[in-house]
Amino acid sequence: MLPSSELPIPTGGQRTISPYYIEKSSFQLFSVKKKKKKEAMAAVSAFTLLRRNRGISTRAFSNVKSSPRPISYINYKFLLSIQSRRSLFRTTVINDEEASAQEAAASAESGAPTIFDKIIAKEIPSSIVYEDDRVLAFRDVNPQAPVHVLVVPKFRDGLTQLGKAERRHREILGELLYAAKIVAEKEGILDGFRVVINNGPSACQSVYHLHLHVLGGRQMKWPPG
Ligand code: 5GP
């Protein structure tokens, strides 16, 4: 029997594994073994629990193990290997975000135009939700919720991040917040939405042109990650 670390990976290297692919493969593996249907169902439901809450996954496995027809040891090991690979995948993604945030911070005060300057100048396309003479709101290219809109000042004026705000910025800061409310109204999420400003590398800020994230259209969780 192979140790979990040596079990075959469905696709290429660690970074190309899609959690969806792993879930699908595990389901197929179990569903082809018709005579072990009972075991398969127990395993899939244990895995579903594992997906939703790591805290209860151990309990789910204990229950399966102590049932009259326990899940076979190889399937148990296979599920554990999936769990550890999913953790690895999450860790890689998180580290990538943190690394690019550190990199962006290093050139934050260079004064160089950011990607948002190009969007404001309409040099690169974006899906604009709201615009006036001082503020632009456009959809995030990598949405974290059904509604995810970025609200930015058209003129950066030293506002690379909120932490650089000065008294003279109070008016534009108010306008940005008011624009966030207009966006929420236009997007039909006034009953529940979140406004986020990531400030600096430890908050994973990646673009050094002040921007508000307006998020909504799903149930938000607290505390945020
Ligand atoms: P931050 O991480 O700095 O708080 O947020 C920057 C946001 O800008 C990210 O959510 C990222 O997806 C978004 N973003 C980066 N480049 C582009 C782009 O070219 N177009 C759009 N629409 N959003 C972008």
XYZ file of C-alpha atoms and ligand atoms in Angstrom:
249
model
C 0.000 0.000 0.000
C 1.300 3.406 -0.938
C 1.760 6.081 1.722
C -0.552 9.058 1.115
C 2.341 11.195 -0.113
C 2.996 8.720 -2.962
C -0.554 8.263 -4.186
C -0.965 9.331 -7.853
C -1.925 12.930 -8.562
C -4.703 13.129 -11.214
C -3.057 15.917 -13.243
C 0.471 17.386 -13.553
C 2.256 19.319 -10.836
C 0.933 20.700 -7.592
C -0.019 24.107 -9.028
C -2.165 22.645 -11.824
C -4.443 20.593 -9.564
C -7.957 21.914 -9.543
C -9.827 21.067 -6.316
C -12.859 20.491 -8.530
C -10.912 17.902 -10.540
C -9.841 16.106 -7.379
C -13.414 16.001 -6.114
C -14.671 14.717 -9.479
C -11.975 12.060 -9.700
C -12.664 10.799 -6.202
C -16.358 10.578 -6.970
C -15.717 8.632 -10.180
C -13.337 6.299 -8.363
C -16.030 5.444 -5.833
C -18.951 5.268 -8.258
C -17.383 2.648 -10.556
C -17.138 0.167 -7.695
C -20.808 -0.795 -7.676
C -20.523 -3.654 -5.221
C -19.008 -1.269 -2.694
C -21.795 1.244 -3.185
C -22.448 1.581 0.540
C -18.811 2.317 1.264
C -18.675 4.784 -1.591
C -21.667 6.744 -0.321
C -20.185 6.913 3.163
C -16.881 8.084 1.753
C -18.405 10.750 -0.474
C -20.500 12.177 2.352
C -17.475 12.159 4.640
C -15.556 13.999 1.955
C -18.384 16.520 1.527
C -18.199 17.227 5.257
C -14.442 17.578 4.924
C -14.913 20.163 2.165
C -17.287 22.244 4.207
C -15.563 22.228 7.551
C -12.138 20.919 8.374
C -13.047 21.028 12.066
C -15.671 18.312 11.725
C -13.803 16.211 9.168
C -12.041 14.128 11.825
C -15.372 13.315 13.435
C -16.815 12.356 10.026
C -13.961 9.915 9.442
C -14.317 8.425 12.937
C -18.022 7.818 12.316
C -17.323 6.096 9.026
C -14.598 3.987 10.583
C -16.773 2.779 13.421
C -19.811 1.958 11.238
C -20.730 -1.782 10.799
C -19.253 -1.809 7.287
C -16.299 0.551 7.605
C -14.748 2.336 4.664
C -11.743 0.415 3.409
C -8.332 1.536 4.573
C -7.153 2.439 1.056
C -10.186 4.741 0.515
C -9.612 6.275 3.939
C -5.974 6.962 3.022
C -7.061 8.306 -0.355
C -9.407 10.801 1.302
C -6.687 11.890 3.684
C -4.343 12.451 0.753
C -7.005 14.630 -0.917
C -7.338 16.638 2.289
C -3.596 17.282 2.492
C -3.375 18.186 -1.220
C -6.266 20.642 -0.887
C -4.454 22.286 2.046
C -1.332 22.484 -0.096
C -3.302 24.087 -2.918
C -4.814 26.707 -0.591
C -1.430 27.472 0.943
C 0.087 27.983 -2.523
C -2.651 30.399 -3.579
C -2.363 32.362 -0.322
C 1.424 32.564 -0.636
C 1.105 33.796 -4.228
C -1.230 36.604 -3.112
C 1.111 37.593 -0.311
C 4.179 37.489 -2.575
C 2.596 39.694 -5.245
C 1.361 42.096 -2.536
C 4.949 42.417 -1.222
C 6.192 43.011 -4.756
C 3.556 45.688 -5.450
C 4.367 47.457 -2.171
C 8.041 47.721 -3.130
C 7.210 50.028 -6.065
C 4.183 51.709 -4.484
C 5.721 55.142 -4.132
C 7.553 55.197 -7.464
C 4.844 57.422 -8.951
C 4.565 55.088 -11.932
C 1.073 54.761 -13.414
C -0.872 51.710 -12.299
C -3.225 49.458 -14.219
C -6.078 51.636 -12.911
C -4.627 54.718 -14.660
C -4.941 52.815 -17.933
C -8.503 51.807 -17.107
C -9.379 55.426 -16.222
C -7.794 56.625 -19.486
C -9.827 53.903 -21.284
C -6.607 52.534 -22.720
C -7.640 49.106 -21.507
C -11.273 48.010 -21.397
C -13.333 47.581 -18.258
C -16.977 47.118 -17.417
C -17.967 50.515 -16.044
C -20.788 50.623 -13.521
C -20.655 54.311 -12.562
C -18.680 57.363 -13.604
C -18.606 61.066 -12.831
C -15.948 63.727 -13.238
C -13.902 62.539 -10.215
C -14.773 58.885 -9.644
C -14.833 55.724 -11.753
C -16.434 52.418 -10.718
C -15.809 49.268 -12.737
C -16.163 45.518 -12.242
C -13.233 43.650 -10.734
C -11.572 41.335 -13.242
C -11.324 38.644 -10.543
C -14.651 38.878 -8.690
C -14.906 37.542 -5.153
C -18.699 37.812 -5.053
C -21.549 38.004 -7.609
C -21.181 41.787 -7.370
C -17.582 43.008 -7.067
C -16.969 46.572 -8.195
C -13.899 48.766 -7.668
C -14.413 52.471 -6.946
C -11.371 54.654 -7.671
C -10.543 58.354 -7.760
C -9.758 59.415 -11.337
C -6.917 61.597 -10.076
C -4.704 59.667 -7.658
C -3.160 62.777 -6.094
C -0.824 60.837 -3.772
C -3.567 58.450 -2.639
C -1.661 55.278 -3.357
C -3.380 53.820 -0.284
C -5.714 54.963 2.480
C -2.771 55.205 4.861
C -1.434 58.127 2.773
C -4.594 60.212 3.166
C -4.184 63.831 4.230
C -6.692 66.480 5.287
C -6.927 67.749 1.716
C -8.247 64.339 0.638
C -11.341 64.434 2.841
C -13.638 65.545 0.045
C -12.590 62.851 -2.431
C -12.722 60.204 0.329
C -16.342 61.184 0.982
C -17.102 61.077 -2.740
C -15.662 57.580 -3.034
C -17.854 56.321 -0.200
C -20.908 57.991 -1.684
C -20.091 56.448 -5.080
C -19.922 53.037 -3.343
C -23.493 53.567 -2.178
C -24.596 54.535 -5.701
C -22.954 51.357 -7.044
C -24.741 49.229 -4.430
C -28.033 50.854 -5.410
C -27.444 50.325 -9.130
C -26.462 46.689 -8.545
C -29.518 46.015 -6.350
C -27.549 45.052 -3.229
C -28.475 47.954 -0.942
C -29.940 45.536 1.613
C -26.512 43.952 2.228
C -23.108 44.796 0.835
C -19.548 45.192 2.033
C -17.013 47.942 1.323
C -13.364 46.909 1.682
C -10.112 48.841 1.431
C -6.952 46.753 1.530
C -4.153 48.918 2.873
C -0.550 47.776 2.503
C 1.166 44.413 2.064
C -0.203 42.773 5.211
C -3.703 43.476 3.901
C -2.691 42.089 0.467
C -3.062 45.393 -1.388
C -1.902 44.725 -4.942
C -2.663 47.979 -6.816
C -1.300 51.222 -5.371
C -4.072 53.542 -6.495
C -6.656 53.900 -3.712
C -9.727 51.819 -4.417
C -12.815 50.610 -2.589
C -14.084 47.096 -3.197
C -17.890 46.958 -3.214
C -18.944 43.352 -2.671
C -22.402 41.803 -2.525
C -24.913 39.376 -3.945
C -24.050 36.603 -1.483
C -24.050 36.035 2.272
C -20.861 37.563 3.701
C -18.974 35.929 6.569
C -17.345 37.509 9.598
C -14.514 37.674 10.524
C -13.018 38.170 7.053
C -9.908 36.236 6.076
P -6.239 45.041 -3.991
O -5.697 43.653 -3.902
O -5.149 46.042 -4.326
O -7.072 45.459 -2.826
O -7.245 45.026 -5.209
C -6.866 45.144 -6.538
C -7.981 44.570 -7.352
O -7.809 44.969 -8.702
C -8.015 43.047 -7.353
O -9.245 42.600 -6.809
C -7.856 42.680 -8.815
O -8.647 41.592 -9.178
C -8.258 43.947 -9.531
N -7.618 44.119 -10.804
C -6.286 43.993 -11.066
N -6.043 44.247 -12.362
C -7.253 44.530 -12.934
C -7.651 44.867 -14.269
O -6.848 44.942 -15.194
N -8.977 45.105 -14.469
C -9.900 45.022 -13.471
N -11.176 45.274 -13.783
N -9.548 44.700 -12.213
C -8.244 44.460 -11.946
